[in-house]
Short mmCIF file of C-alpha atoms (C1' of nucleotides) in Angstrom, two decimals:
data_model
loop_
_atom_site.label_atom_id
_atom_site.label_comp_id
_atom_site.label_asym_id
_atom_site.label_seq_id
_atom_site.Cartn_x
_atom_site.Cartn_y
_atom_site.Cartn_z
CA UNK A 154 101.85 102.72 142.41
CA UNK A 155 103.68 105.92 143.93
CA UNK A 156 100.73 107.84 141.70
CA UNK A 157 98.02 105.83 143.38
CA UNK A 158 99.76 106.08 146.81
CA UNK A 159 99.23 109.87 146.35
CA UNK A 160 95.95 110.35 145.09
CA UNK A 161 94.99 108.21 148.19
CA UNK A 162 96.90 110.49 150.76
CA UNK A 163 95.28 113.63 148.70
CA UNK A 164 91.82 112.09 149.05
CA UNK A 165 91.92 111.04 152.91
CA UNK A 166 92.33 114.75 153.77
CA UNK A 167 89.83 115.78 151.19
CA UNK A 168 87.12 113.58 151.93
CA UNK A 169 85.75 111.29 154.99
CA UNK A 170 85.76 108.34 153.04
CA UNK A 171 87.96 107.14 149.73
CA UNK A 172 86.44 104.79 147.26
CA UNK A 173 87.33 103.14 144.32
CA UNK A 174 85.33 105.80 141.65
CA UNK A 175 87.56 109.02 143.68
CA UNK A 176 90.47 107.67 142.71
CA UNK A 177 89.36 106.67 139.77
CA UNK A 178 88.40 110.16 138.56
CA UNK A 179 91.03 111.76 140.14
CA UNK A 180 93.90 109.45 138.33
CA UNK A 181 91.49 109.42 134.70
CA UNK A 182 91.62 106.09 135.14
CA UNK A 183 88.85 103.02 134.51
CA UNK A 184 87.91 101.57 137.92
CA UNK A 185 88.89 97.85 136.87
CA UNK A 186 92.33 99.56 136.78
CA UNK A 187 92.16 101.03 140.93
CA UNK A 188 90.38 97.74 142.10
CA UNK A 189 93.61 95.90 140.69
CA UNK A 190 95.85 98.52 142.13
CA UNK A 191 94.39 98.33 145.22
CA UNK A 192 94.54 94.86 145.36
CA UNK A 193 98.14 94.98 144.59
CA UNK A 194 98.92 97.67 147.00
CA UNK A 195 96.83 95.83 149.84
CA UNK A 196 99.23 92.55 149.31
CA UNK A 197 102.29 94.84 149.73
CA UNK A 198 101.18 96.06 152.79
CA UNK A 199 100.73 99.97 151.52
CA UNK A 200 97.01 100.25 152.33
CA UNK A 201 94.35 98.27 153.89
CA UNK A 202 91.29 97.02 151.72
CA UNK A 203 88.44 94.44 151.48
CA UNK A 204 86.43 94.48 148.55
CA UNK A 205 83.46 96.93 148.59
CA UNK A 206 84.97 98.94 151.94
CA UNK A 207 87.28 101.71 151.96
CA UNK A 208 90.23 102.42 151.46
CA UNK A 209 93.15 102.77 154.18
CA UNK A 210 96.39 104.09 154.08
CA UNK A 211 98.92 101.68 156.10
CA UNK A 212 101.89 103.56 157.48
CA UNK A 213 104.09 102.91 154.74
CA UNK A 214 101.72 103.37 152.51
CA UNK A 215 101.52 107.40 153.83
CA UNK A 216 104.77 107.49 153.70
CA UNK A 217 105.19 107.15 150.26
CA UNK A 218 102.10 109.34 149.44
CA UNK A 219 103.27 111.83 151.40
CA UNK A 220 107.05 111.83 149.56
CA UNK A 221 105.00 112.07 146.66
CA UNK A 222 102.81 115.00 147.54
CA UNK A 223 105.79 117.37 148.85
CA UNK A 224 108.04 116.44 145.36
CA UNK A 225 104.81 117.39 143.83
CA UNK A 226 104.83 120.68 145.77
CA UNK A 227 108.62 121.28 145.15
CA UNK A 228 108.17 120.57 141.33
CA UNK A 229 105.18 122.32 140.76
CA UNK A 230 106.54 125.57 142.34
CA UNK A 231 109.54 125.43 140.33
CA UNK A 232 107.90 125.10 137.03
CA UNK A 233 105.16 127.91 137.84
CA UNK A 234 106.99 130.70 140.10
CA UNK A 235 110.31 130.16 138.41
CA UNK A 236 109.40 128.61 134.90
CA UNK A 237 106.43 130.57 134.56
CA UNK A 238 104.75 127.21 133.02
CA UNK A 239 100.72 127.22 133.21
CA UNK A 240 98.98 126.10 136.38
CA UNK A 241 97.78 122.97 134.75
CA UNK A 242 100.37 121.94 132.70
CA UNK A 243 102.91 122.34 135.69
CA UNK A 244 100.65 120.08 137.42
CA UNK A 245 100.77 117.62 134.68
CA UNK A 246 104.63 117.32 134.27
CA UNK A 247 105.79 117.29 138.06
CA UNK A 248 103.47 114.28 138.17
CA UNK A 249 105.61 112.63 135.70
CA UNK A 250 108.92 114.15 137.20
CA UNK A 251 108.33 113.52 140.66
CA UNK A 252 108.85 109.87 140.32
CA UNK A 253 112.09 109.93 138.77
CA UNK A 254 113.81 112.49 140.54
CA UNK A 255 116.10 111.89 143.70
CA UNK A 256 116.20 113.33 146.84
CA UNK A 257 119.75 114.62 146.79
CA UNK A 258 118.50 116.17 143.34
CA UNK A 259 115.31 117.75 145.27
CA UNK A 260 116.77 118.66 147.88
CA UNK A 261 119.02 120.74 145.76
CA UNK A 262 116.15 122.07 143.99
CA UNK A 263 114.78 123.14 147.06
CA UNK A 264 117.64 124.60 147.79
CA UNK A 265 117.70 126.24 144.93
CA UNK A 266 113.99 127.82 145.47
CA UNK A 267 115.16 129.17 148.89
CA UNK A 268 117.56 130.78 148.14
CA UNK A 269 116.31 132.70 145.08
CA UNK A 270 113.34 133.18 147.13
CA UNK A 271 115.12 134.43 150.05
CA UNK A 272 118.01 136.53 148.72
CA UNK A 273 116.57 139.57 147.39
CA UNK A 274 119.73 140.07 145.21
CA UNK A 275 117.96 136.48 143.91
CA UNK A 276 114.72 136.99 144.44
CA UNK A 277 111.44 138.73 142.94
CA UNK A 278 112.68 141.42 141.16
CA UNK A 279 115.40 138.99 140.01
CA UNK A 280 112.47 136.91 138.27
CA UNK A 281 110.88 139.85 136.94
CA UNK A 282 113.74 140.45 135.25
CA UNK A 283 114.11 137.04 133.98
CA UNK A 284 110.62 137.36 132.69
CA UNK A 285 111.23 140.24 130.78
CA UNK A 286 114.26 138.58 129.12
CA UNK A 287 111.86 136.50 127.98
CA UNK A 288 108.58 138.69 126.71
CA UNK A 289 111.13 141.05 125.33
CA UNK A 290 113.83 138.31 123.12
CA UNK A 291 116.75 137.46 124.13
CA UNK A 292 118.61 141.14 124.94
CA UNK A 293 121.93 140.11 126.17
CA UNK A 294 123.50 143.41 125.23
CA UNK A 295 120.97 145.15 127.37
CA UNK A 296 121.23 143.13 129.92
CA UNK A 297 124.91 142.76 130.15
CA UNK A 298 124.57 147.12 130.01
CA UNK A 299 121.91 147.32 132.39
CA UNK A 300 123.49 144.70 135.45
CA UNK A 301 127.03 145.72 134.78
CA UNK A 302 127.28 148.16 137.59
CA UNK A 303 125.59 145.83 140.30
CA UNK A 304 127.54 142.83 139.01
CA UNK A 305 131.28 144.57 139.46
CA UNK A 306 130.08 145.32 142.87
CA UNK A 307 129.39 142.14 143.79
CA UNK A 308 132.14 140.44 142.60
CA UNK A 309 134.12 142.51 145.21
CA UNK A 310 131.23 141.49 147.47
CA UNK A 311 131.26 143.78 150.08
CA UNK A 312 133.89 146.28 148.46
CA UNK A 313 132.26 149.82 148.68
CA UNK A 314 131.57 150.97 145.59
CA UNK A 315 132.62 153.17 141.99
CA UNK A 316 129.72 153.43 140.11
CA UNK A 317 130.66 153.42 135.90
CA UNK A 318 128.12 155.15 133.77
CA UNK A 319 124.94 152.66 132.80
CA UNK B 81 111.77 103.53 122.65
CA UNK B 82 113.06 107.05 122.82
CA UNK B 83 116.01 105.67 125.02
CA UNK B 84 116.93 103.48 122.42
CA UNK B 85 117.17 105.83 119.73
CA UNK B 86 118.92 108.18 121.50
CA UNK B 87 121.50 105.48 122.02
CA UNK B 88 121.54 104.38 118.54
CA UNK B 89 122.11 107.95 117.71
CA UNK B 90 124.95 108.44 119.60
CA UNK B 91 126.38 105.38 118.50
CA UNK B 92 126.01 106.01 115.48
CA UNK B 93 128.00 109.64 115.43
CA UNK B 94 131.11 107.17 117.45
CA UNK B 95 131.30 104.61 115.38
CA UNK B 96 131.48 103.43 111.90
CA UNK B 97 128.70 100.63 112.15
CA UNK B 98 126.04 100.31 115.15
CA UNK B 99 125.34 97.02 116.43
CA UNK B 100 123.36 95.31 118.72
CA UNK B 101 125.84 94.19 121.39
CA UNK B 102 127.23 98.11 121.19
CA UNK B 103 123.43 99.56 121.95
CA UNK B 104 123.09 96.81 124.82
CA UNK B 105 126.41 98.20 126.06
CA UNK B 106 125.39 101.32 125.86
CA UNK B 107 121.96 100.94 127.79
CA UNK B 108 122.60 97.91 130.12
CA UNK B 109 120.07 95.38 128.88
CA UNK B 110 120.65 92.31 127.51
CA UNK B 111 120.82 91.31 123.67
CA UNK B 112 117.26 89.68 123.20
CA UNK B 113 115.88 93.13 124.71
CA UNK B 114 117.73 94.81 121.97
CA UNK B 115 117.02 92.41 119.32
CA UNK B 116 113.46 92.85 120.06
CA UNK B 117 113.24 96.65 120.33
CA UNK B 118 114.84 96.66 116.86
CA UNK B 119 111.94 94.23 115.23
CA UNK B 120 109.79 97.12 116.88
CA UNK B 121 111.60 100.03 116.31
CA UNK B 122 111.83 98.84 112.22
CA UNK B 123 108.04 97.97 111.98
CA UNK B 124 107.26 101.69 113.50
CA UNK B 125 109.73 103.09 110.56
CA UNK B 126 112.18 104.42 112.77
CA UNK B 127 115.18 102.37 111.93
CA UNK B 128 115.86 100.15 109.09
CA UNK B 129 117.36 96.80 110.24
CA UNK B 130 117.72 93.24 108.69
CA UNK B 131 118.71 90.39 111.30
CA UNK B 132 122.53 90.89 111.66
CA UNK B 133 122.61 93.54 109.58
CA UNK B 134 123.90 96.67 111.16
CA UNK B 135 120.98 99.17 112.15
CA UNK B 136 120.68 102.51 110.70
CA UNK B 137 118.18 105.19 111.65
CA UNK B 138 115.47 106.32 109.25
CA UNK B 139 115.03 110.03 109.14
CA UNK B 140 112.29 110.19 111.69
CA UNK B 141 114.19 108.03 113.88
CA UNK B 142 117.23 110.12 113.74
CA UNK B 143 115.08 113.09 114.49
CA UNK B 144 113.50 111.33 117.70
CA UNK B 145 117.46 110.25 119.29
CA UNK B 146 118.56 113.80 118.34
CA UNK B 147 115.76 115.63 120.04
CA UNK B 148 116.58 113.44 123.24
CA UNK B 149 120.32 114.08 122.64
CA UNK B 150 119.12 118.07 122.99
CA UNK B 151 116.90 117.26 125.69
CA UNK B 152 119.66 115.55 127.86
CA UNK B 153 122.21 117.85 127.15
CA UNK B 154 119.74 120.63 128.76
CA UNK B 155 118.97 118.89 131.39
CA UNK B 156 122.83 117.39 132.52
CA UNK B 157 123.90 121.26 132.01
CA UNK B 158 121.20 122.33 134.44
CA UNK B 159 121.52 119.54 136.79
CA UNK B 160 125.57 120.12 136.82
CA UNK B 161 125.71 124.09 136.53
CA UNK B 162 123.11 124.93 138.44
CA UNK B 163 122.69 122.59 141.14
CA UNK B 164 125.57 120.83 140.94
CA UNK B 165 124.56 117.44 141.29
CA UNK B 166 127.42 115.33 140.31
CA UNK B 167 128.37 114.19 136.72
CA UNK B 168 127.45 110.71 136.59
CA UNK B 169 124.03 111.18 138.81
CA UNK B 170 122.98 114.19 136.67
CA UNK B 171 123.20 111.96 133.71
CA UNK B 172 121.17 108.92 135.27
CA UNK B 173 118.25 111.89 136.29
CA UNK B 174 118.47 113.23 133.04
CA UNK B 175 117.72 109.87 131.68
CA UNK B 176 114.74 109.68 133.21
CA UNK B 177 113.72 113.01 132.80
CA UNK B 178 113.92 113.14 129.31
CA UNK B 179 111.16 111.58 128.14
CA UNK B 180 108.40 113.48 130.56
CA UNK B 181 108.97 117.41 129.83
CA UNK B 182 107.09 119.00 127.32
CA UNK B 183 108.59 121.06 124.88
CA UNK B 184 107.31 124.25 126.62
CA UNK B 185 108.77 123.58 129.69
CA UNK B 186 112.56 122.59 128.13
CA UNK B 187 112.33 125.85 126.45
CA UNK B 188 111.63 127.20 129.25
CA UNK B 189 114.18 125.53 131.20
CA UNK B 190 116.64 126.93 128.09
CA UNK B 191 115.77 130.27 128.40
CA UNK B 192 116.42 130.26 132.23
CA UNK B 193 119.88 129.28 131.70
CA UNK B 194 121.01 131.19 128.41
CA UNK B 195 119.63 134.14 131.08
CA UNK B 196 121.64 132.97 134.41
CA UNK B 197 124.75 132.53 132.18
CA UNK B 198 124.05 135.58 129.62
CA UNK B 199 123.37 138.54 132.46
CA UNK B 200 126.25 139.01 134.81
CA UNK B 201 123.59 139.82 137.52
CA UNK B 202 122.65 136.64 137.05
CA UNK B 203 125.64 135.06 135.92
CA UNK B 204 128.76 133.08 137.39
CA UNK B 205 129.08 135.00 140.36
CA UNK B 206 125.56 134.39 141.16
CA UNK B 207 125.82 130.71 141.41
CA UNK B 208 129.00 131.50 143.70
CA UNK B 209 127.12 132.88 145.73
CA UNK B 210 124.33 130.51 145.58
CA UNK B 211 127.05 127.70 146.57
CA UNK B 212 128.21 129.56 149.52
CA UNK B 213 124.48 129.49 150.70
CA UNK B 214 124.54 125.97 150.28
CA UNK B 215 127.74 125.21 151.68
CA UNK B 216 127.43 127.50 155.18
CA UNK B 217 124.15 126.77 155.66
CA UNK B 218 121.05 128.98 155.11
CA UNK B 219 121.79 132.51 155.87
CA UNK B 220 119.00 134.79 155.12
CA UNK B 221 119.96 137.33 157.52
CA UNK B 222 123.27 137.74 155.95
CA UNK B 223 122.36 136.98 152.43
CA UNK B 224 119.85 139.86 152.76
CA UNK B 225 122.32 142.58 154.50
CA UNK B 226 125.00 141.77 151.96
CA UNK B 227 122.71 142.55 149.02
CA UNK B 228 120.07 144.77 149.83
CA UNK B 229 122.21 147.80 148.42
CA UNK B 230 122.61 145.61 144.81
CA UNK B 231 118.68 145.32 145.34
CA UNK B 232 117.30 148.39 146.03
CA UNK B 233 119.13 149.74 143.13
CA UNK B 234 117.82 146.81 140.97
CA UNK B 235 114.33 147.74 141.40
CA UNK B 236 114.63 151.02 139.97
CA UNK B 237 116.06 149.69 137.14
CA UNK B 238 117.93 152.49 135.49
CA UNK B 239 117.85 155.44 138.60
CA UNK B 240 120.99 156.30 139.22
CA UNK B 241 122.30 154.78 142.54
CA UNK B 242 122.89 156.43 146.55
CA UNK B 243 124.24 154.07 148.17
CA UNK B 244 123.39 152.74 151.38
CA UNK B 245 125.90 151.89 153.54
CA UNK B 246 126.68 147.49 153.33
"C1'" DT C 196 138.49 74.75 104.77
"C1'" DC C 197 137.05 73.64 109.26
"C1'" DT C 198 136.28 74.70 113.77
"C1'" DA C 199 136.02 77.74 117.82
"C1'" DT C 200 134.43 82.03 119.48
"C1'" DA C 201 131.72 85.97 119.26
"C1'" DT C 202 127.41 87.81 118.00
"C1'" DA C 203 122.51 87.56 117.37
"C1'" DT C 204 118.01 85.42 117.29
"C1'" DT C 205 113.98 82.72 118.86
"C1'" DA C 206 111.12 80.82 122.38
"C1'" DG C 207 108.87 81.42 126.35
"C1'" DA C 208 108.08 83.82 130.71
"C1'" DC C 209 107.27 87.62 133.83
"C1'" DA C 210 106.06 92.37 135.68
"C1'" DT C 211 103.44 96.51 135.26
"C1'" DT C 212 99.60 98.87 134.04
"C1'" DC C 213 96.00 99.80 131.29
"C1'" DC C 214 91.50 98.70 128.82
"C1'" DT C 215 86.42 96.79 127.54
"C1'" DA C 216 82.54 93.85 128.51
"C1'" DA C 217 79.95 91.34 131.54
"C1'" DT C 218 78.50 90.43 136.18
"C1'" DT C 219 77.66 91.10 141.03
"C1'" DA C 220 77.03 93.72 145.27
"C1'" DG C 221 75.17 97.54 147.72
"C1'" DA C 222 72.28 101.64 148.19
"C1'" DT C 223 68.07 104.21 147.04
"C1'" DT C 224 63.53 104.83 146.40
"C1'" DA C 225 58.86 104.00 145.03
"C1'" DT D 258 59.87 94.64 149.61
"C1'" DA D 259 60.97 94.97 144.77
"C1'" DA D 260 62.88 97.48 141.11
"C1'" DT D 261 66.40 100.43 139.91
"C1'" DC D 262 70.62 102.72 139.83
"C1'" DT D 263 75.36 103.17 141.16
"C1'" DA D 264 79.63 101.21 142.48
"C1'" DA D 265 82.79 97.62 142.26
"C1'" DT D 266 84.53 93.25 140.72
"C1'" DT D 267 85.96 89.49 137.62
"C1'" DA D 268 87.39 87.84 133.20
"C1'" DG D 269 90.16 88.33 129.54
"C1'" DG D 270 93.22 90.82 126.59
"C1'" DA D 271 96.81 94.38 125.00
"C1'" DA D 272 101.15 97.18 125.16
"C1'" DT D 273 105.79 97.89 126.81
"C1'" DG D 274 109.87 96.20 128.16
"C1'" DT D 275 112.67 92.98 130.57
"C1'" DC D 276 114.92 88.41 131.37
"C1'" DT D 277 117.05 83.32 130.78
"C1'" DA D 278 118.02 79.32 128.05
"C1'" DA D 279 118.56 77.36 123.84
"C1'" DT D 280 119.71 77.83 119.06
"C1'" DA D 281 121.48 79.84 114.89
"C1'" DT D 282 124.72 82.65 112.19
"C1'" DA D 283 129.09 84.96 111.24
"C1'" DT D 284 133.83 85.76 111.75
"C1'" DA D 285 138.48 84.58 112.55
"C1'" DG D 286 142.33 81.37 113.46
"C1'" DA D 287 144.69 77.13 112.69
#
DNA sequence: TCTATATATTAGACATTCCTAATTAGATTA
DNA sequence: TAATCTAATTAGGAATGTCTAATATATAGA
């Protein structure tokens, strides 16, 4: 249902109209399957519908699509700009995730994202590294070598620094 | 299904014998629920189980609950360590989560954290840090000030550091 | 051994979500 | 307007997984 909820919102602001064969396509589902849905999600008051019209989004209903679309968002970015996962697969598994996550657990994801994406300490050239760790095997020699310097500095925080050799 | 062997696998590394009123402990459903999944379960060849015998895993089952064992252990540890979700809610998220990722993206997932907990940079004081942020409330202004020195020096790698003054 | 309790199984139902095949409604176009 | 094509619906069935109530089996105590 949240899935169908969704596709709807994504539709409405796609398109002028929805219909039964959009969501269809969009979900790679059979259209029997939506005009059940639909009917199921008209009864629970989550969108309008009469046979053969369009489809409407109740308030609730865009609620929920909505919720889905931003833990979408949130997942997606995590798996591509910190996981590095392909575009399409990323899209694939935050549509299973995002239904079983909860919001404290998103919220700390976000969270999360912000800061690594705000800190610079945390944030590009942070993942950069992180992706070399990865092309390159596992290195945790050179790493530890490499980072040592910064990372006694920082554990004084603000303590000015004496640099060892790298 | 995968649930259900990973509780039957766990089971079975407690306890002597595993038997059905242990696994419907384990997984909060009732007995018939269990009972049935086990008729299931032994026609797919993933367990071996005569009614009120005690059930045993087959080797393919016993490579499905360990893989999920694996797969929540990854994802407590980065639902605890990292964003610090508490114990008992990581584990219900974890749960759920389980079953959706791909193997790419778990590995994925692995090498982030080997990285965050192998590379001091990256390491314990990092999360510190990263809690403090989440604690006090977002401070990008002061996050950035405090680290641009660590930063600057980061993106040149290797160079040899002049310090700016914190 | 016999009976009471604990354990497990069937029987039968329900919820969710999907499918194929057949039919009907609506839109297009000659 | 009639024929055609597209879109949508109904009918009917399958898979997964859950439950309650009733029944059967096993185990342990007297």
């Amino acid at each position: 249902m949240e899935d169908y909820l969704e596709a709807i919102f994504d539709l409405d602001q796609e398109k002028k109209v929805v219909r039964v064969k959009d969501i269809a396509k969009r979900m790679d589902v059979k259209m029997p399957s939506v005009s059940s849905m639909l009917k199921t999600l008209n009864d629970r008051g989550l969108v309008r519908y009469e046979k053969y019209e369009y489809v409407e989004l109740t308030r609730d209903g865009a609620d929920v699509g909505e919720e889905m679309r931003r833990r979408h968002g949130v997942l997606h970015k995590f798996l591509t700009e910190i996981l590095k996962i392909d575009d399409a697969v990323a899209d694939e598994e935050a549509c299973k995730m995002e239904h079983t996550l909860s919001s404290a657990t998103l919220d700390s994801l976000i969270d999360f994202m912000e800061f690594i994406q705000t800190c610079p300490r945390a944030g590009q050239s942070w993942l950069q590294y992180f992706e070399d760790y990865r092309q390159h095997g596992r290195r945790p020699e050179a790493c530890r070598a490499r980072s040592e310097a910064f990372s006694d500095e920082f554990e004084k925080q603000v303590t000015p620094a004496k640099k060892k050799p790298a």
